[in-house]
């Protein structure tokens, strides 16, 4: 366990360092302009400057709020709709094409509509974050809830389980590993959604900051914002990945349980 | 509580065909049988003759193609829909163990109580007692995946018994057990069923077991699927393992074997 | 034959008519340039591509250019000012119009390119007009006539739109109040890398000559129809379908190009730049005072027009 | 089967009509400006105008090429990386945080880099489409390949199956239902990616056309382009959904197989 | 082909402990056994005594905590790694049927041949023949989910036999079968093993079956897990079902039962 944990930290750190070195070498040898791709060192110093400015945390909080709220809405909606359609074939036939269409519509084209309905504030960004994060959760929930074995269902039927019990003790545990995989995608999508939302309208958040930096070609600053965004996203992602260990300890998808074969 | 004169379980002209046309498989044909409260019957028959299917139809898990199942005066299949009222007193143990990997062994055993809202302390106590009864002491906290095949089967049996059901459907509960364990559990089952007047249907491949436990043995045949014979087991209760060595019991085994072979 | 790569900050539109028309009319070819026009997304991208030597020159916003050059040492220089003043207009509804800069007070104002300089100059203008900029809620919106609907719906009190947005909005509806803004900045500039210029100045001279020829022709034209037709032959340009608005659009743009006099078409007008740098420094939008003349060169244009 | 197929077509058609009517009513009663949300009728007539212009098919072809290429790259990469990491825990530890970070980075910020590396042509858009579509496939492949039951693996071990056989006859069939769910998300993402790529640069494709329409305030035209995009996306999506029936006919996720319970 | 004097399978001091510390479960303790080519032995023992675990260790699916397995002069576990060379001649039938839902019954049965690159026509023919042997005629094209429990087990047996293996490990192959089918398949298995000199280890809970089929019966006990006795079955081959009625056979059953009970 001790070495395991060590490796789990050491390995990605090593990869990241290798990547940063490769990056630095690339920038220097290929002579890429710092206005397109700064070196990691430049970004680090810009990052230090960024996080020592207290204003930044307000922006970060806005983005996190948007992403997390959007994510939660997506998870609740995705799981419940996925569940409902897994149960009732008719619902899937009636509404799935519809859901797919909604996903396909470029959100940027509808930006004015979002702002019209939800204003320039957090709401419109939460909606976009939720819209982007919804589909992976929904799609995985649909297939996962369908994968409950009929024999297992029969056990619960015989035990006269009510729908809630059936959901919490059978459907959900069966579906969780796959739903969690969808949630991992969704948490990333909700960050992207929040940022896209901030690109589209409003005047707060790290996405807004990134655009403002880009306008003036403060490219290291822009990358510093991206690093911050990425760190936040990675933290949220890690939380979800942790959930996997807590919620589905029995499943082979829990890290460290798989066997090389 | 049911002091009416009618049967506890009535199987009326049940038939079941899987698939259609060329691929149709006739799993059960025209099965009719009445059981009184506390009756213990066994289903004996070749593999694939429709024992599991019949049990599933009685439990309301499979819709019969024809016929009717009545449990305690209620039809299990009312207008093509399963009546969960009718099947409430029924507990079923499946042919596969069907333990849930997200529960420990004790939690799996206690699941039926949990679903009925029994308090945690009480259900844990009863699950532990039952685990001990079926010989799983010390494995209460284990994950089902750490059990051997026979141990899983026993856990599944414990789960079927924990609610103290009034009707018990057992699909080859002792198939993966050694003779010793099987004898012990046979005795256990017999005492449970006798004590609480449980109406029981047991699917087994062991002629000895069928003869030893049952009031009546139903012999099934496949191709065409049907009930070939219903044989009374005229042995007094309570029965002990000694019965199995008695000549009249041995004769009965021969009789049953003949019936099975004839029906094949 | 030299090849010349030019990047516009957005999808090809009539605002970029000088280069598009020069290309369509074959003026670059006459100068011996093989023109390659690319449409980028965002003024920053245009600048970045030029810095990266992917493009020989690009068009970007004047204020953004100055800030990025002074604060971030962007290796660029302005070789021409195409829009002599801000190409932006304040659009509002006739019911609740913005007629002066002070009318912006207390409103939610949408703008496409949110960022320090744009906001800064707006603040500057408001302070200059005796209004309090703190009361303005500046938000990012798409620079599109569609954004006018946000005003209609009461979500915004005004928004800054470019010439095309203004023309399209005001020709589509009759309740659009338009106020041009002059923030004192050079509106849109062509930028290039100084080292590239030093390496092959002739290429840039040829480019400016052809572009100037096209711009002047548009400015002088009585009837813009043949020009629009020419453009449409070669390029897929938005806004060409509706000839009426297209003419208005091109005409309004042309007015901007010549707003410091026809003789100053494409010229980096020193007084304008001087004043702009002063304003930006006062507003602390640039961190050091630099001589304005370092930010641009008119040499290339002079040589182009001399020959 | 006959009625089934009828219902499968009739139901979504009914939903769509209900939606369109609700939309029309909303636009009229709420008096939404036609510059933000045109009525379905206006869009339909714009759509007819759009598709009768032969130019449109060139743009559509570009977008489809980008999306499909990006999708295929994403599927191949997603399945192989997911498979590799499912097998070798170390690989996951080393590279997964990295992959997540790459996903989190707003692609728009990297636009110059994409163009630098891949030019203004199709390539840069294919890369963006692939980048967006990759993660759902990868994430699902990882969990799905992990879900192969150890007992099933044992059978193949005993039969001395080589890695390719193991993959095609055990891992892939087991993983397919969940991987297909990821691919359904991915095909949508690849369309979005292609469109985003076209927003960023270049002057071809339906995404470019949408921007152009928006600039001209041809809002019904913009929506017509979106409708066309959506129809294309829906077609691609339906193809993948069809694959489910062909590739995993035994699985409960195949439409019509699930039981209401 | 292996005409050396050494044993075909050598089980040397095998032990296996699952888990660690307090939760440790001793599944097998110090098992040692030699088998000659063509030997048929059965493992008898209470549920959970480690029969499956021992089979899995021999097959190279579970690493022993101590000891060594040598199959045809090759160590199955070389330096903690499974040697796929050593296990090449081994075919194993698992306690659960483990059929794959994406293959039809015949495809499941033919799978081992397919993995060896046998042509489609040939493997289909052999699969059909074997399906008939195990009584699955008419179900070749069915999906495994349409089979009954016993039918699945038979399909799994057919899959284990189709490669004509030299070493056969069978984990309760007839547990879910009725007496008749069981007898038929017992005879079938015996003739297959005799004809091709297959070295066979059979796990079963039927004392009769063990005595009838085996050259030797290995009796296992749990707590502590170990081999309690290895009993020679001194019945001549070829054996017929009549043997089961002979007094010396019945005596052997009593002897085995005693050994099992003692070891418990
Ligand atoms: N879901 C199904 N679809 C199609 N056929 C089925 C299905 N379930 C069972 N059958 C068929 O019905 C017949 C009876 O099956 P059933 O499971 O009832 O047999 P059984 O008597 O329980 O056999 P066993 O002793 O082997 O468990 C078999 O021929 C089987 O192939
Ligand atoms: N993966 C595992 N993890 C932990 N314990 C295990 C595991 N597999 C088996 N055991 C334990 O090892 C012991 C022997 O198991 P095994 O499956 O070998 O028994 P068996 O003799 O085959 O029993 P049965 O006749 O019931 O199949 C049991 O006590 C079981 O709990
Ligand atoms: Mg059965
Ligand atoms: Mg076992």
mmCIF file with all atom_site columns, C-alpha atoms in Angstrom, chain B residues 57-168:
data_model
loop_
_atom_site.group_PDB
_atom_site.id
_atom_site.type_symbol
_atom_site.label_atom_id
_atom_site.label_alt_id
_atom_site.label_comp_id
_atom_site.label_asym_id
_atom_site.label_entity_id
_atom_site.label_seq_id
_atom_site.pdbx_PDB_ins_code
_atom_site.Cartn_x
_atom_site.Cartn_y
_atom_site.Cartn_z
_atom_site.occupancy
_atom_site.B_iso_or_equiv
_atom_site.pdbx_formal_charge
_atom_site.auth_seq_id
_atom_site.auth_comp_id
_atom_site.auth_asym_id
_atom_site.auth_atom_id
_atom_site.pdbx_PDB_model_num
ATOM 1   C CA . UNK B 1 57  ? -44.204 -19.364 -13.371 1.00 0.00 ? 57  UNK B CA 1
ATOM 2   C CA . UNK B 1 58  ? -45.442 -20.068 -9.842  1.00 0.00 ? 58  UNK B CA 1
ATOM 3   C CA . UNK B 1 59  ? -43.277 -17.231 -8.547  1.00 0.00 ? 59  UNK B CA 1
ATOM 4   C CA . UNK B 1 60  ? -44.752 -14.944 -11.159 1.00 0.00 ? 60  UNK B CA 1
ATOM 5   C CA . UNK B 1 61  ? -41.431 -14.411 -12.920 1.00 0.00 ? 61  UNK B CA 1
ATOM 6   C CA . UNK B 1 62  ? -42.442 -16.023 -16.173 1.00 0.00 ? 62  UNK B CA 1
ATOM 7   C CA . UNK B 1 63  ? -45.803 -15.679 -17.799 1.00 0.00 ? 63  UNK B CA 1
ATOM 8   C CA . UNK B 1 64  ? -47.423 -19.018 -18.653 1.00 0.00 ? 64  UNK B CA 1
ATOM 9   C CA . UNK B 1 65  ? -48.549 -19.528 -22.223 1.00 0.00 ? 65  UNK B CA 1
ATOM 10  C CA . UNK B 1 66  ? -51.690 -21.165 -20.881 1.00 0.00 ? 66  UNK B CA 1
ATOM 11  C CA . UNK B 1 67  ? -53.224 -22.094 -17.556 1.00 0.00 ? 67  UNK B CA 1
ATOM 12  C CA . UNK B 1 68  ? -53.425 -20.392 -14.217 1.00 0.00 ? 68  UNK B CA 1
ATOM 13  C CA . UNK B 1 69  ? -51.532 -20.275 -10.927 1.00 0.00 ? 69  UNK B CA 1
ATOM 14  C CA . UNK B 1 70  ? -53.444 -19.567 -7.761  1.00 0.00 ? 70  UNK B CA 1
ATOM 15  C CA . UNK B 1 71  ? -51.571 -18.929 -4.531  1.00 0.00 ? 71  UNK B CA 1
ATOM 16  C CA . UNK B 1 72  ? -53.786 -18.643 -1.463  1.00 0.00 ? 72  UNK B CA 1
ATOM 17  C CA . UNK B 1 73  ? -56.881 -17.864 -3.502  1.00 0.00 ? 73  UNK B CA 1
ATOM 18  C CA . UNK B 1 74  ? -55.183 -15.207 -5.537  1.00 0.00 ? 74  UNK B CA 1
ATOM 19  C CA . UNK B 1 75  ? -54.247 -15.562 -9.157  1.00 0.00 ? 75  UNK B CA 1
ATOM 20  C CA . UNK B 1 76  ? -50.543 -14.912 -9.748  1.00 0.00 ? 76  UNK B CA 1
ATOM 21  C CA . UNK B 1 77  ? -51.149 -13.864 -13.314 1.00 0.00 ? 77  UNK B CA 1
ATOM 22  C CA . UNK B 1 78  ? -54.142 -11.587 -13.513 1.00 0.00 ? 78  UNK B CA 1
ATOM 23  C CA . UNK B 1 79  ? -54.883 -10.539 -17.060 1.00 0.00 ? 79  UNK B CA 1
ATOM 24  C CA . UNK B 1 80  ? -51.313 -11.136 -18.157 1.00 0.00 ? 80  UNK B CA 1
ATOM 25  C CA . UNK B 1 81  ? -49.877 -9.044  -15.343 1.00 0.00 ? 81  UNK B CA 1
ATOM 26  C CA . UNK B 1 82  ? -47.998 -10.354 -12.371 1.00 0.00 ? 82  UNK B CA 1
ATOM 27  C CA . UNK B 1 83  ? -49.834 -9.792  -9.109  1.00 0.00 ? 83  UNK B CA 1
ATOM 28  C CA . UNK B 1 84  ? -47.308 -8.885  -6.478  1.00 0.00 ? 84  UNK B CA 1
ATOM 29  C CA . UNK B 1 85  ? -50.008 -9.377  -3.854  1.00 0.00 ? 85  UNK B CA 1
ATOM 30  C CA . UNK B 1 86  ? -50.373 -13.050 -4.723  1.00 0.00 ? 86  UNK B CA 1
ATOM 31  C CA . UNK B 1 87  ? -46.643 -13.694 -4.584  1.00 0.00 ? 87  UNK B CA 1
ATOM 32  C CA . UNK B 1 88  ? -46.034 -11.829 -1.336  1.00 0.00 ? 88  UNK B CA 1
ATOM 33  C CA . UNK B 1 89  ? -45.893 -14.946 0.840   1.00 0.00 ? 89  UNK B CA 1
ATOM 34  C CA . UNK B 1 90  ? -43.593 -16.711 -1.630  1.00 0.00 ? 90  UNK B CA 1
ATOM 35  C CA . UNK B 1 91  ? -39.847 -16.976 -1.194  1.00 0.00 ? 91  UNK B CA 1
ATOM 36  C CA . UNK B 1 92  ? -37.716 -18.387 -3.981  1.00 0.00 ? 92  UNK B CA 1
ATOM 37  C CA . UNK B 1 93  ? -34.196 -19.681 -4.089  1.00 0.00 ? 93  UNK B CA 1
ATOM 38  C CA . UNK B 1 94  ? -32.791 -19.561 -7.592  1.00 0.00 ? 94  UNK B CA 1
ATOM 39  C CA . UNK B 1 95  ? -30.723 -22.127 -9.410  1.00 0.00 ? 95  UNK B CA 1
ATOM 40  C CA . UNK B 1 96  ? -27.778 -19.710 -9.499  1.00 0.00 ? 96  UNK B CA 1
ATOM 41  C CA . UNK B 1 97  ? -26.742 -18.172 -6.204  1.00 0.00 ? 97  UNK B CA 1
ATOM 42  C CA . UNK B 1 98  ? -27.372 -14.542 -7.325  1.00 0.00 ? 98  UNK B CA 1
ATOM 43  C CA . UNK B 1 99  ? -25.484 -12.907 -4.483  1.00 0.00 ? 99  UNK B CA 1
ATOM 44  C CA . UNK B 1 100 ? -24.732 -9.213  -4.910  1.00 0.00 ? 100 UNK B CA 1
ATOM 45  C CA . UNK B 1 101 ? -21.057 -8.276  -4.929  1.00 0.00 ? 101 UNK B CA 1
ATOM 46  C CA . UNK B 1 102 ? -21.698 -4.924  -3.264  1.00 0.00 ? 102 UNK B CA 1
ATOM 47  C CA . UNK B 1 103 ? -23.011 -6.612  -0.125  1.00 0.00 ? 103 UNK B CA 1
ATOM 48  C CA . UNK B 1 104 ? -21.087 -8.790  2.283   1.00 0.00 ? 104 UNK B CA 1
ATOM 49  C CA . UNK B 1 105 ? -22.284 -12.336 2.840   1.00 0.00 ? 105 UNK B CA 1
ATOM 50  C CA . UNK B 1 106 ? -24.265 -11.336 5.929   1.00 0.00 ? 106 UNK B CA 1
ATOM 51  C CA . UNK B 1 107 ? -25.749 -8.342  4.124   1.00 0.00 ? 107 UNK B CA 1
ATOM 52  C CA . UNK B 1 108 ? -26.795 -10.578 1.261   1.00 0.00 ? 108 UNK B CA 1
ATOM 53  C CA . UNK B 1 109 ? -28.469 -12.941 3.676   1.00 0.00 ? 109 UNK B CA 1
ATOM 54  C CA . UNK B 1 110 ? -30.152 -10.080 5.522   1.00 0.00 ? 110 UNK B CA 1
ATOM 55  C CA . UNK B 1 111 ? -31.280 -8.329  2.327   1.00 0.00 ? 111 UNK B CA 1
ATOM 56  C CA . UNK B 1 112 ? -34.915 -9.543  2.455   1.00 0.00 ? 112 UNK B CA 1
ATOM 57  C CA . UNK B 1 113 ? -35.245 -8.179  5.984   1.00 0.00 ? 113 UNK B CA 1
ATOM 58  C CA . UNK B 1 114 ? -33.670 -4.908  4.987   1.00 0.00 ? 114 UNK B CA 1
ATOM 59  C CA . UNK B 1 115 ? -36.170 -4.556  2.173   1.00 0.00 ? 115 UNK B CA 1
ATOM 60  C CA . UNK B 1 116 ? -38.932 -5.093  4.695   1.00 0.00 ? 116 UNK B CA 1
ATOM 61  C CA . UNK B 1 117 ? -37.565 -2.382  6.901   1.00 0.00 ? 117 UNK B CA 1
ATOM 62  C CA . UNK B 1 118 ? -36.350 -4.586  9.745   1.00 0.00 ? 118 UNK B CA 1
ATOM 63  C CA . UNK B 1 119 ? -33.945 -2.738  12.033  1.00 0.00 ? 119 UNK B CA 1
ATOM 64  C CA . UNK B 1 120 ? -30.270 -3.216  11.474  1.00 0.00 ? 120 UNK B CA 1
ATOM 65  C CA . UNK B 1 121 ? -29.446 -4.855  14.794  1.00 0.00 ? 121 UNK B CA 1
ATOM 66  C CA . UNK B 1 122 ? -32.226 -7.380  14.474  1.00 0.00 ? 122 UNK B CA 1
ATOM 67  C CA . UNK B 1 123 ? -31.503 -8.348  10.908  1.00 0.00 ? 123 UNK B CA 1
ATOM 68  C CA . UNK B 1 124 ? -27.817 -8.688  11.626  1.00 0.00 ? 124 UNK B CA 1
ATOM 69  C CA . UNK B 1 125 ? -28.530 -11.010 14.469  1.00 0.00 ? 125 UNK B CA 1
ATOM 70  C CA . UNK B 1 126 ? -30.847 -13.162 12.406  1.00 0.00 ? 126 UNK B CA 1
ATOM 71  C CA . UNK B 1 127 ? -28.427 -13.204 9.477   1.00 0.00 ? 127 UNK B CA 1
ATOM 72  C CA . UNK B 1 128 ? -25.642 -14.375 11.772  1.00 0.00 ? 128 UNK B CA 1
ATOM 73  C CA . UNK B 1 129 ? -27.773 -17.122 13.209  1.00 0.00 ? 129 UNK B CA 1
ATOM 74  C CA . UNK B 1 130 ? -28.738 -18.319 9.744   1.00 0.00 ? 130 UNK B CA 1
ATOM 75  C CA . UNK B 1 131 ? -25.162 -18.148 8.501   1.00 0.00 ? 131 UNK B CA 1
ATOM 76  C CA . UNK B 1 132 ? -24.218 -20.411 11.325  1.00 0.00 ? 132 UNK B CA 1
ATOM 77  C CA . UNK B 1 133 ? -27.070 -22.784 10.483  1.00 0.00 ? 133 UNK B CA 1
ATOM 78  C CA . UNK B 1 134 ? -25.915 -23.157 6.877   1.00 0.00 ? 134 UNK B CA 1
ATOM 79  C CA . UNK B 1 135 ? -22.271 -23.492 7.914   1.00 0.00 ? 135 UNK B CA 1
ATOM 80  C CA . UNK B 1 136 ? -20.988 -20.088 6.909   1.00 0.00 ? 136 UNK B CA 1
ATOM 81  C CA . UNK B 1 137 ? -19.828 -19.027 10.331  1.00 0.00 ? 137 UNK B CA 1
ATOM 82  C CA . UNK B 1 138 ? -16.764 -16.844 10.062  1.00 0.00 ? 138 UNK B CA 1
ATOM 83  C CA . UNK B 1 139 ? -17.603 -15.726 6.526   1.00 0.00 ? 139 UNK B CA 1
ATOM 84  C CA . UNK B 1 140 ? -20.278 -13.178 7.454   1.00 0.00 ? 140 UNK B CA 1
ATOM 85  C CA . UNK B 1 141 ? -18.083 -10.259 6.503   1.00 0.00 ? 141 UNK B CA 1
ATOM 86  C CA . UNK B 1 142 ? -16.543 -11.854 3.424   1.00 0.00 ? 142 UNK B CA 1
ATOM 87  C CA . UNK B 1 143 ? -17.392 -10.657 -0.067  1.00 0.00 ? 143 UNK B CA 1
ATOM 88  C CA . UNK B 1 144 ? -19.422 -13.225 -2.048  1.00 0.00 ? 144 UNK B CA 1
ATOM 89  C CA . UNK B 1 145 ? -16.531 -13.526 -4.513  1.00 0.00 ? 145 UNK B CA 1
ATOM 90  C CA . UNK B 1 146 ? -14.408 -15.080 -1.742  1.00 0.00 ? 146 UNK B CA 1
ATOM 91  C CA . UNK B 1 147 ? -16.850 -17.967 -1.290  1.00 0.00 ? 147 UNK B CA 1
ATOM 92  C CA . UNK B 1 148 ? -16.661 -21.377 -2.903  1.00 0.00 ? 148 UNK B CA 1
ATOM 93  C CA . UNK B 1 149 ? -19.494 -22.543 -5.151  1.00 0.00 ? 149 UNK B CA 1
ATOM 94  C CA . UNK B 1 150 ? -21.179 -24.543 -2.428  1.00 0.00 ? 150 UNK B CA 1
ATOM 95  C CA . UNK B 1 151 ? -20.794 -21.746 0.082   1.00 0.00 ? 151 UNK B CA 1
ATOM 96  C CA . UNK B 1 152 ? -22.543 -19.344 -2.260  1.00 0.00 ? 152 UNK B CA 1
ATOM 97  C CA . UNK B 1 153 ? -25.384 -21.759 -2.655  1.00 0.00 ? 153 UNK B CA 1
ATOM 98  C CA . UNK B 1 154 ? -25.744 -21.972 1.094   1.00 0.00 ? 154 UNK B CA 1
ATOM 99  C CA . UNK B 1 155 ? -25.734 -18.212 1.451   1.00 0.00 ? 155 UNK B CA 1
ATOM 100 C CA . UNK B 1 156 ? -28.477 -18.078 -1.144  1.00 0.00 ? 156 UNK B CA 1
ATOM 101 C CA . UNK B 1 157 ? -30.459 -20.663 0.805   1.00 0.00 ? 157 UNK B CA 1
ATOM 102 C CA . UNK B 1 158 ? -30.055 -18.645 3.970   1.00 0.00 ? 158 UNK B CA 1
ATOM 103 C CA . UNK B 1 159 ? -31.400 -15.614 2.130   1.00 0.00 ? 159 UNK B CA 1
ATOM 104 C CA . UNK B 1 160 ? -34.467 -17.580 1.045   1.00 0.00 ? 160 UNK B CA 1
ATOM 105 C CA . UNK B 1 161 ? -35.140 -18.748 4.581   1.00 0.00 ? 161 UNK B CA 1
ATOM 106 C CA . UNK B 1 162 ? -34.568 -15.547 6.531   1.00 0.00 ? 162 UNK B CA 1
ATOM 107 C CA . UNK B 1 163 ? -38.051 -14.133 5.981   1.00 0.00 ? 163 UNK B CA 1
ATOM 108 C CA . UNK B 1 164 ? -39.683 -17.276 7.379   1.00 0.00 ? 164 UNK B CA 1
ATOM 109 C CA . UNK B 1 165 ? -41.840 -17.545 4.275   1.00 0.00 ? 165 UNK B CA 1
ATOM 110 C CA . UNK B 1 166 ? -45.148 -19.373 4.016   1.00 0.00 ? 166 UNK B CA 1
ATOM 111 C CA . UNK B 1 167 ? -44.427 -20.690 0.553   1.00 0.00 ? 167 UNK B CA 1
ATOM 112 C CA . UNK B 1 168 ? -40.942 -21.780 -0.387  1.00 0.00 ? 168 UNK B CA 1
#
